Short mmCIF file of C-alpha atoms in Angstrom, two decimals:
data_model
loop_
_atom_site.label_atom_id
_atom_site.label_comp_id
_atom_site.label_asym_id
_atom_site.label_seq_id
_atom_site.Cartn_x
_atom_site.Cartn_y
_atom_site.Cartn_z
CA UNK A 1193 47.32 -54.00 -31.77
CA UNK A 1194 50.85 -54.82 -30.41
CA UNK A 1195 51.89 -52.86 -27.78
CA UNK A 1196 54.54 -54.21 -24.73
CA UNK A 1197 56.86 -53.10 -22.88
CA UNK A 1198 57.44 -49.64 -21.00
CA UNK A 1199 56.38 -48.62 -17.42
CA UNK A 1200 54.04 -45.74 -16.96
CA UNK A 1201 55.05 -44.97 -13.54
CA UNK A 1202 57.34 -42.00 -14.44
CA UNK A 1203 54.32 -40.83 -16.79
CA UNK A 1204 51.86 -40.86 -14.09
CA UNK A 1205 54.44 -38.97 -11.76
CA UNK A 1206 53.83 -36.21 -13.87
CA UNK A 1207 50.39 -35.72 -13.81
CA UNK A 1208 50.29 -32.82 -11.15
CA UNK A 1209 53.28 -31.64 -11.97
CA UNK A 1210 53.66 -28.55 -14.30
CA UNK A 1211 51.04 -26.66 -16.35
CA UNK A 1212 50.03 -25.68 -19.84
CA UNK A 1213 47.86 -23.21 -21.20
CA UNK A 1214 45.60 -25.70 -22.60
CA UNK A 1215 44.71 -26.73 -19.01
CA UNK A 1216 43.31 -22.94 -17.56
CA UNK A 1217 41.61 -22.28 -21.34
CA UNK A 1218 37.99 -23.63 -19.94
CA UNK A 1219 38.84 -23.34 -16.12
CA UNK A 1220 36.34 -20.24 -15.26
CA UNK A 1221 34.11 -21.39 -18.12
CA UNK A 1222 33.94 -24.54 -16.25
CA UNK A 1223 33.19 -23.04 -13.12
CA UNK A 1224 30.12 -21.57 -14.77
CA UNK A 1225 28.56 -24.20 -16.44
CA UNK A 1226 25.66 -26.70 -15.18
CA UNK A 1227 26.58 -29.94 -15.40
CA UNK A 1228 23.71 -32.60 -15.94
CA UNK A 1229 23.36 -35.62 -13.68
CA UNK A 1230 26.98 -36.08 -12.61
CA UNK A 1231 29.65 -33.41 -11.98
CA UNK A 1232 32.54 -35.87 -13.31
CA UNK A 1233 32.88 -39.18 -15.17
CA UNK A 1234 35.64 -41.67 -14.92
CA UNK A 1235 35.72 -43.97 -17.50
CA UNK A 1236 37.75 -47.63 -17.40
CA UNK A 1237 38.04 -49.96 -19.56
CA UNK A 1238 39.19 -50.81 -23.25
CA UNK A 1239 39.48 -49.46 -26.73
CA UNK A 1240 35.92 -47.93 -26.48
CA UNK A 1241 36.67 -45.12 -23.94
CA UNK A 1242 40.59 -44.86 -24.20
CA UNK A 1243 41.32 -40.92 -25.70
CA UNK A 1244 44.49 -40.88 -25.57
CA UNK A 1245 46.21 -43.52 -22.86
CA UNK A 1246 47.30 -46.24 -25.10
CA UNK A 1247 49.43 -43.77 -27.51
CA UNK A 1248 51.17 -41.76 -24.23
CA UNK A 1249 52.03 -45.44 -22.72
CA UNK A 1250 53.32 -46.52 -26.23
CA UNK A 1251 54.79 -43.37 -27.81
CA UNK A 1252 57.14 -45.14 -30.32
CA UNK A 1253 54.50 -47.87 -31.16
CA UNK A 1254 54.71 -47.73 -35.07
CA UNK A 1255 51.53 -49.63 -35.14
CA UNK A 1256 49.59 -47.61 -33.11
CA UNK A 1257 46.35 -47.16 -35.46
CA UNK A 1258 44.79 -44.50 -33.67
CA UNK A 1259 47.48 -42.14 -34.84
CA UNK A 1260 47.29 -42.98 -38.69
CA UNK A 1261 45.00 -40.81 -40.87
CA UNK A 1262 41.72 -41.57 -41.75
CA UNK A 1263 41.17 -42.29 -38.22
CA UNK A 1264 39.18 -39.19 -36.81
CA UNK A 1265 38.59 -37.81 -40.16
CA UNK A 1266 34.52 -37.52 -39.22
CA UNK A 1267 34.70 -35.35 -36.41
CA UNK A 1268 38.34 -34.15 -35.25
CA UNK A 1269 38.88 -34.20 -38.89
CA UNK A 1270 42.68 -35.94 -38.28
CA UNK A 1271 43.61 -38.65 -35.49
CA UNK A 1272 42.65 -37.83 -32.35
CA UNK A 1273 43.90 -40.62 -30.58
CA UNK A 1274 40.73 -42.53 -30.43
CA UNK A 1275 40.33 -45.78 -32.73
CA UNK A 1276 37.25 -44.75 -34.55
CA UNK A 1277 36.13 -42.31 -37.35
CA UNK A 1278 35.27 -39.78 -34.62
CA UNK A 1279 34.10 -39.13 -31.05
CA UNK A 1280 33.89 -42.50 -29.25
CA UNK A 1281 30.66 -43.15 -26.62
CA UNK A 1282 32.33 -41.72 -23.76
CA UNK A 1283 32.87 -38.32 -25.70
CA UNK A 1284 29.15 -38.75 -26.78
CA UNK A 1285 28.03 -39.18 -23.03
CA UNK A 1286 30.62 -36.35 -21.60
CA UNK A 1287 28.60 -34.01 -24.14
CA UNK A 1288 25.50 -35.14 -23.37
CA UNK A 1289 26.15 -34.71 -19.50
CA UNK A 1290 27.38 -30.46 -20.44
CA UNK A 1291 31.35 -31.59 -20.10
CA UNK A 1292 34.37 -31.23 -22.48
CA UNK A 1293 35.63 -34.02 -23.93
CA UNK A 1294 37.68 -36.48 -21.37
CA UNK A 1295 41.28 -36.53 -21.00
CA UNK A 1296 43.48 -39.54 -20.61
CA UNK A 1297 44.90 -40.23 -17.47
CA UNK A 1298 48.78 -40.63 -18.65
CA UNK A 1299 48.62 -37.16 -20.65
CA UNK A 1300 46.64 -35.74 -17.28
CA UNK A 1301 49.79 -32.79 -17.06
CA UNK A 1302 48.23 -30.75 -20.19
CA UNK A 1303 44.81 -31.56 -19.35
CA UNK A 1304 41.79 -29.77 -17.52
CA UNK A 1305 40.53 -32.60 -15.21
CA UNK A 1306 38.07 -31.12 -13.42
CA UNK A 1307 34.73 -32.93 -14.70
CA UNK A 1308 36.46 -36.36 -15.39
CA UNK A 1309 39.14 -38.35 -16.89
CA UNK A 1310 39.62 -41.44 -19.07
CA UNK A 1311 41.33 -44.20 -17.47
CA UNK A 1312 40.80 -46.85 -20.41
CA UNK A 1313 43.34 -48.33 -21.95
CA UNK A 1314 43.15 -49.52 -25.80
CA UNK A 1315 43.97 -53.26 -26.36
CA UNK A 1316 43.24 -54.16 -22.55
CA UNK A 1317 41.28 -56.90 -21.07
CA UNK A 1318 39.51 -57.34 -17.96
CA UNK A 1319 40.44 -60.94 -17.29
CA UNK A 1320 44.47 -61.02 -17.29
CA UNK A 1321 47.54 -59.00 -18.14
CA UNK A 1322 48.30 -59.65 -21.49
CA UNK A 1323 51.73 -59.05 -22.64
CA UNK A 1324 50.73 -57.10 -25.77
CA UNK A 1325 49.02 -54.43 -22.96
CA UNK A 1326 49.47 -54.83 -19.51
CA UNK A 1327 47.10 -52.53 -18.09
CA UNK A 1328 43.94 -54.78 -17.61
CA UNK A 1329 40.98 -53.34 -15.57
CA UNK A 1330 42.24 -53.93 -12.25
CA UNK A 1331 45.17 -52.14 -12.87
CA UNK A 1332 43.08 -49.15 -13.85
CA UNK A 1333 41.32 -49.37 -10.53
CA UNK A 1334 44.52 -48.81 -8.88
CA UNK A 1335 45.23 -45.97 -11.09
CA UNK A 1336 41.72 -44.34 -10.25
CA UNK A 1337 42.88 -44.54 -6.62
CA UNK A 1338 46.40 -43.22 -7.04
CA UNK A 1339 44.90 -40.39 -8.73
CA UNK A 1340 42.22 -39.57 -6.20
CA UNK A 1341 45.50 -39.67 -3.47
CA UNK A 1342 47.37 -36.87 -5.94
CA UNK A 1343 44.28 -34.79 -6.16
CA UNK A 1344 43.85 -34.78 -2.35
CA UNK A 1345 47.70 -33.86 -2.09
CA UNK A 1346 47.60 -31.26 -4.28
CA UNK A 1347 44.60 -29.22 -3.27
CA UNK A 1348 46.43 -29.80 -0.01
CA UNK A 1349 49.02 -27.68 -0.97
CA UNK A 1350 47.06 -24.69 -2.28
CA UNK A 1351 47.39 -26.10 -6.39
CA UNK A 1352 45.24 -23.79 -8.68
CA UNK A 1353 45.14 -26.56 -11.49
CA UNK A 1354 41.99 -27.56 -12.75
CA UNK A 1355 41.66 -30.59 -10.58
CA UNK A 1356 38.08 -32.07 -9.38
CA UNK A 1357 36.25 -31.50 -6.12
CA UNK A 1358 37.34 -34.34 -3.91
CA UNK A 1359 33.52 -34.89 -3.43
CA UNK A 1360 33.58 -35.89 -6.82
CA UNK A 1361 35.10 -39.33 -6.05
CA UNK A 1362 31.64 -40.20 -4.60
CA UNK A 1363 29.53 -38.38 -6.87
CA UNK A 1364 30.70 -39.12 -10.30
CA UNK A 1365 29.58 -41.60 -12.97
CA UNK A 1366 31.89 -44.28 -13.45
CA UNK A 1367 32.08 -46.07 -16.41
CA UNK A 1368 33.09 -49.11 -17.30
CA UNK A 1369 33.10 -51.06 -20.74
CA UNK A 1370 35.78 -53.66 -21.24
CA UNK A 1371 35.66 -57.94 -22.13
CA UNK A 1372 35.59 -57.54 -25.72
CA UNK A 1373 39.57 -57.84 -26.30
CA UNK A 1374 39.46 -60.91 -23.63
CA UNK A 1375 37.64 -63.03 -26.28
CA UNK A 1376 39.19 -62.11 -29.27
CA UNK A 1377 42.64 -62.53 -28.00
CA UNK A 1378 41.65 -66.13 -26.32
CA UNK A 1379 39.92 -67.25 -29.65
CA UNK A 1380 42.64 -66.00 -32.22
CA UNK A 1381 45.44 -67.50 -29.87
CA UNK A 1382 44.15 -70.69 -31.29
CA UNK A 1383 44.68 -72.61 -28.03
CA UNK A 1384 41.36 -72.08 -26.97
CA UNK A 1385 37.95 -73.46 -28.02
CA UNK A 1386 34.72 -71.64 -27.75
CA UNK A 1387 33.54 -74.34 -25.00
CA UNK A 1388 37.19 -73.54 -23.31
CA UNK A 1389 36.56 -69.46 -23.24
CA UNK A 1390 32.94 -69.94 -22.09
CA UNK A 1391 34.25 -72.51 -18.93
CA UNK A 1392 37.43 -70.48 -18.10
CA UNK A 1393 37.57 -66.97 -19.51
CA UNK A 1394 34.20 -65.60 -19.37
CA UNK A 1395 33.71 -66.00 -15.40
CA UNK A 1396 36.95 -64.52 -14.87
CA UNK A 1397 35.77 -61.32 -16.99
CA UNK A 1398 32.65 -61.33 -14.86
CA UNK A 1399 34.37 -61.53 -11.55
CA UNK A 1400 37.10 -59.15 -12.58
CA UNK A 1401 34.53 -56.29 -13.33
CA UNK A 1402 32.43 -56.71 -10.34
CA UNK A 1403 35.66 -56.98 -8.19
CA UNK A 1404 36.35 -53.52 -9.88
CA UNK A 1405 32.67 -52.19 -9.01
CA UNK A 1406 33.45 -53.26 -5.20
CA UNK A 1407 36.87 -52.10 -5.11
CA UNK A 1408 36.00 -48.52 -6.03
CA UNK A 1409 32.80 -48.42 -4.59
CA UNK A 1410 34.87 -49.20 -0.98
CA UNK A 1411 38.05 -47.01 -1.75
CA UNK A 1412 36.49 -44.04 -3.50
CA UNK A 1413 33.29 -44.14 -2.03
CA UNK A 1414 31.81 -44.20 -5.74
CA UNK A 1415 28.11 -44.66 -5.62
CA UNK A 1416 27.24 -44.27 -9.41
CA UNK A 1417 28.54 -46.99 -11.97
CA UNK A 1418 27.49 -47.40 -15.50
CA UNK A 1419 28.24 -50.84 -16.89
CA UNK A 1420 28.23 -51.59 -20.25
CA UNK A 1421 28.21 -55.23 -21.71
CA UNK A 1422 29.74 -56.60 -24.82
CA UNK A 1423 28.37 -56.32 -28.15
CA UNK A 1424 27.76 -59.62 -30.50
CA UNK A 1425 31.33 -60.53 -31.31
CA UNK A 1426 30.35 -62.96 -33.88
CA UNK A 1427 29.00 -59.71 -35.70
CA UNK A 1428 32.52 -57.88 -36.42
CA UNK A 1429 34.38 -58.07 -39.63
CA UNK A 1430 37.44 -58.99 -38.01
CA UNK A 1431 35.86 -62.31 -36.67
CA UNK A 1432 33.61 -62.90 -39.38
CA UNK A 1433 36.67 -63.37 -41.47
CA UNK A 1434 38.98 -64.70 -39.42
CA UNK A 1435 36.40 -67.42 -38.23
CA UNK A 1436 34.56 -67.91 -41.53
CA UNK A 1437 32.70 -70.88 -42.34
CA UNK A 1438 31.37 -72.89 -44.94
CA UNK A 1439 28.21 -74.06 -43.13
CA UNK A 1440 25.53 -71.68 -43.48
CA UNK A 1441 23.64 -73.13 -40.65
CA UNK A 1442 27.01 -71.81 -38.68
CA UNK A 1443 25.35 -68.00 -39.63
CA UNK A 1444 22.21 -66.46 -37.83
CA UNK A 1445 19.70 -64.57 -39.32
CA UNK A 1446 21.74 -60.85 -39.32
CA UNK A 1447 24.84 -63.14 -41.26
CA UNK A 1448 26.96 -63.22 -37.76
CA UNK A 1449 28.52 -66.50 -36.51
CA UNK A 1450 25.90 -68.17 -34.14
CA UNK A 1451 29.15 -70.10 -32.30
CA UNK A 1452 30.92 -66.35 -31.47
CA UNK A 1453 27.60 -64.86 -30.41
CA UNK A 1454 26.96 -67.22 -27.81
CA UNK A 1455 29.83 -66.56 -25.86
CA UNK A 1456 28.69 -62.73 -25.70
CA UNK A 1457 25.31 -63.98 -24.36
CA UNK A 1458 26.76 -65.94 -21.39
CA UNK A 1459 29.21 -63.14 -20.76
CA UNK A 1460 26.27 -60.47 -20.82
CA UNK A 1461 23.85 -63.05 -18.72
CA UNK A 1462 26.15 -63.71 -16.05
CA UNK A 1463 27.15 -59.91 -15.87
CA UNK A 1464 24.10 -59.10 -15.52
CA UNK A 1465 23.05 -61.35 -12.88
CA UNK A 1466 26.22 -60.23 -11.19
CA UNK A 1467 25.30 -56.57 -11.49
CA UNK A 1468 22.01 -57.10 -10.12
CA UNK A 1469 23.07 -58.90 -7.19
CA UNK A 1470 25.58 -56.02 -6.22
CA UNK A 1471 22.59 -53.50 -6.53
CA UNK A 1472 20.48 -54.83 -4.10
CA UNK A 1473 23.17 -55.63 -2.10
CA UNK A 1474 24.78 -52.62 -2.30
CA UNK A 1475 21.41 -50.25 -2.08
CA UNK A 1476 20.82 -52.21 1.38
CA UNK A 1477 24.00 -50.48 2.63
CA UNK A 1478 23.14 -47.30 0.99
CA UNK A 1479 20.29 -46.23 -1.33
CA UNK A 1480 22.47 -43.73 -3.08
CA UNK A 1481 24.60 -46.65 -4.91
CA UNK A 1482 23.32 -46.81 -8.35
CA UNK A 1483 24.63 -49.56 -10.64
CA UNK A 1484 23.15 -49.41 -14.38
CA UNK A 1485 23.78 -52.03 -16.95
CA UNK A 1486 23.54 -51.54 -20.31
CA UNK A 1487 22.78 -54.34 -22.82
CA UNK A 1488 25.13 -53.04 -25.85
CA UNK A 1489 24.44 -56.90 -27.52
CA UNK A 1490 20.99 -55.79 -28.30
CA UNK A 1491 21.48 -52.17 -29.04
CA UNK A 1492 23.57 -53.63 -31.63
CA UNK A 1493 21.44 -56.32 -32.86
CA UNK A 1494 18.58 -53.74 -33.04
CA UNK A 1495 20.89 -52.10 -35.46
CA UNK A 1496 21.56 -55.31 -37.72
CA UNK A 1497 17.83 -56.44 -37.67
CA UNK A 1498 16.82 -53.40 -39.68
CA UNK A 1499 19.63 -51.15 -40.86
CA UNK A 1500 17.81 -48.86 -42.98
CA UNK A 1501 15.24 -47.95 -39.95
CA UNK A 1502 18.35 -47.24 -37.68
CA UNK A 1503 19.96 -45.07 -40.40
CA UNK A 1504 22.73 -47.52 -41.28
CA UNK A 1505 23.22 -49.61 -44.70
CA UNK A 1506 26.28 -51.34 -44.21
CA UNK A 1507 26.03 -53.68 -40.78
CA UNK A 1508 28.62 -56.06 -41.56
CA UNK A 1509 31.28 -54.29 -43.40
CA UNK A 1510 34.02 -52.37 -42.40
CA UNK A 1511 34.37 -48.86 -43.76
CA UNK A 1512 38.05 -48.73 -43.78
CA UNK A 1513 39.71 -51.75 -44.83
CA UNK A 1514 40.08 -53.87 -47.67
CA UNK A 1515 39.36 -57.46 -48.73
CA UNK A 1516 36.29 -59.35 -49.50
CA UNK A 1517 33.85 -60.20 -48.33
CA UNK A 1518 33.78 -58.01 -45.26
CA UNK A 1519 36.68 -55.28 -46.09
CA UNK A 1520 38.84 -56.22 -43.44
CA UNK A 1521 42.19 -57.58 -43.83
CA UNK A 1522 43.97 -59.41 -40.89
CA UNK A 1523 47.45 -58.17 -42.48
CA UNK A 1524 46.74 -55.12 -43.59
CA UNK A 1525 44.93 -52.25 -41.06
CA UNK A 1526 42.84 -49.29 -41.32
CA UNK A 1527 45.13 -46.28 -43.27
CA UNK A 1528 47.91 -49.34 -44.13
CA UNK A 1529 49.28 -50.49 -47.28
CA UNK A 1530 51.30 -53.57 -47.80
CA UNK A 1531 52.76 -55.50 -50.81
CA UNK A 1532 51.17 -59.11 -50.71
CA UNK A 1533 52.26 -61.58 -53.43
CA UNK A 1534 53.40 -58.53 -55.85
CA UNK A 1535 50.36 -56.64 -55.21
CA UNK A 1536 50.12 -53.36 -53.36
CA UNK A 1537 47.22 -53.86 -50.57
CA UNK A 1538 45.25 -50.56 -49.18
CA UNK A 1539 42.97 -50.39 -46.68
CA UNK A 1540 41.18 -47.17 -46.97
CA UNK A 1541 38.25 -45.34 -45.84
CA UNK A 1542 34.72 -45.26 -47.52
CA UNK A 1543 33.26 -42.08 -47.93
CA UNK A 1544 30.00 -42.70 -46.45
CA UNK A 1545 31.18 -43.86 -42.52
CA UNK A 1546 27.73 -42.48 -41.18
CA UNK A 1547 26.08 -45.34 -42.79
CA UNK A 1548 28.59 -48.27 -41.22
CA UNK A 1549 28.14 -49.63 -37.72
CA UNK A 1550 32.05 -50.93 -37.64
CA UNK A 1551 34.88 -48.23 -38.67
CA UNK A 1552 38.07 -50.59 -39.11
CA UNK A 1553 36.74 -54.29 -38.61
CA UNK A 1554 37.28 -53.87 -35.08
CA UNK A 1555 35.82 -50.85 -33.55
CA UNK A 1556 32.53 -49.03 -33.96
CA UNK A 1557 32.03 -45.67 -36.22
CA UNK A 1558 31.18 -42.60 -34.43
CA UNK A 1559 27.71 -43.09 -36.01
CA UNK A 1560 27.27 -46.11 -33.91
CA UNK A 1561 28.43 -44.56 -31.24
CA UNK A 1562 26.33 -42.03 -31.31
CA UNK A 1563 23.14 -44.32 -31.63
CA UNK A 1564 24.25 -46.59 -28.89
CA UNK A 1565 24.72 -43.49 -26.43
CA UNK A 1566 21.09 -41.90 -27.28
CA UNK A 1567 19.58 -45.64 -26.70
CA UNK A 1568 21.36 -45.47 -23.45
CA UNK A 1569 20.34 -41.71 -22.45
CA UNK A 1570 16.62 -42.93 -23.76
CA UNK A 1571 16.46 -45.92 -21.42
CA UNK A 1572 16.63 -48.52 -24.16
CA UNK A 1573 18.41 -51.53 -23.14
CA UNK A 1574 18.99 -50.36 -19.93
CA UNK A 1575 18.56 -51.80 -16.04
CA UNK A 1576 17.16 -49.65 -14.39
CA UNK A 1577 15.64 -48.04 -17.20
CA UNK A 1578 14.86 -44.82 -16.07
CA UNK A 1579 18.67 -44.20 -14.62
CA UNK A 1580 19.39 -40.86 -16.71
CA UNK A 1581 15.60 -39.25 -15.63
CA UNK A 1582 17.82 -36.09 -15.34
CA UNK A 1583 19.03 -35.80 -18.70
CA UNK A 1584 17.19 -33.63 -21.01
CA UNK A 1585 18.11 -34.58 -24.75
CA UNK A 1586 20.56 -31.73 -26.66
CA UNK A 1587 22.31 -31.94 -29.98
CA UNK A 1588 25.55 -32.13 -29.40
CA UNK A 1589 27.84 -29.42 -31.62
CA UNK A 1590 28.81 -30.80 -34.74
CA UNK A 1591 29.29 -27.54 -36.38
CA UNK A 1592 32.80 -26.53 -35.01
CA UNK A 1593 34.96 -29.77 -36.21
CA UNK A 1594 38.27 -29.79 -33.86
CA UNK A 1595 41.22 -29.21 -36.03
CA UNK A 1596 44.71 -30.41 -36.12
CA UNK A 1597 45.99 -27.58 -34.63
CA UNK A 1598 43.51 -27.45 -31.77
CA UNK A 1599 43.08 -30.34 -29.40
CA UNK A 1600 39.71 -31.96 -28.64
CA UNK A 1601 38.18 -29.55 -25.76
CA UNK A 1602 39.36 -30.48 -22.42
CA UNK A 1603 41.56 -33.34 -24.22
CA UNK A 1604 44.91 -30.98 -24.16
CA UNK A 1605 47.28 -31.24 -26.73
CA UNK A 1606 49.40 -34.35 -26.10
#
């Protein structure tokens, strides 16, 4: 996902200027709704939670995958600024807690922001500012701080825009999901071995995630955090293709690359320990602090171990792609076609994305995103396990998909 250039400052300055009919469509409805557990969600991270920031920050990027059909085909029925066939995990979390889908920060001018916003940027990292996507996690933390300041200023002027109550910055759920791109970029650069990444990149990623929690807690008085670990990076069609081995011993029983998965395991081990230390330390200061750790590695491994039992049939193949054996082509991304050696290669979508974990070889399907969020809400592979005891399950509404002429609820019309 090659993106670069362009400052976000001008776009961010528009956040609280003007209005749009979409911003008010749900205002009265929102005031009457009973939201579960949290009054708002603020999401930070990468591809797993970006609901439009990357597209707004790079409007001329012709390689923007999330704007190409068949992205969005399952739920939205057209591209919806999301790197999946449908809803992301953050979408399912918002719906589970009775909220509209989160808008993206850089398109806030046309959005209802009362119950949260996504600051995540697809392609971004936790450990460094990659030249392709110069909006790493700590920059996003600055955006949250700026957003709170802008909200307070706007409310002081008597604005009628649908903005969060100032108290929400303390009581909201802050979701942080990042790290996978750090390891993808480092390994694919060819400049670092797996051992190098383990020694240098992993500690920096973990340090920046914990620093982000500390900054949000100090600057915004944030109290509730959901920290999502990385999945097994050695199980994605992209990495299985790029780092294929002729030695059977390099693969585990699920068909994943052992050495790459050890990166994920180290990341998750260090992150879980760091989060646990922060949880204890912050709770001593104020019992209302709650930092929940999600073991995404185990959630995905559970599916890989017995796909049919979990409702999947193609655990290691991309639904949308081209080329054997994993249906992933490093030069032809989902929805694209290219002439290679006098032959046209088309990366098209499968007819049954519900049976796949991977959508395009890099990102997960709506089906897996739903499965993962259900696991989180049920307290499986979550510490502490009762973090969402306030939640009572209800089916999300799949009966009225959002059409191209109607933006996702609460997502505006960027």
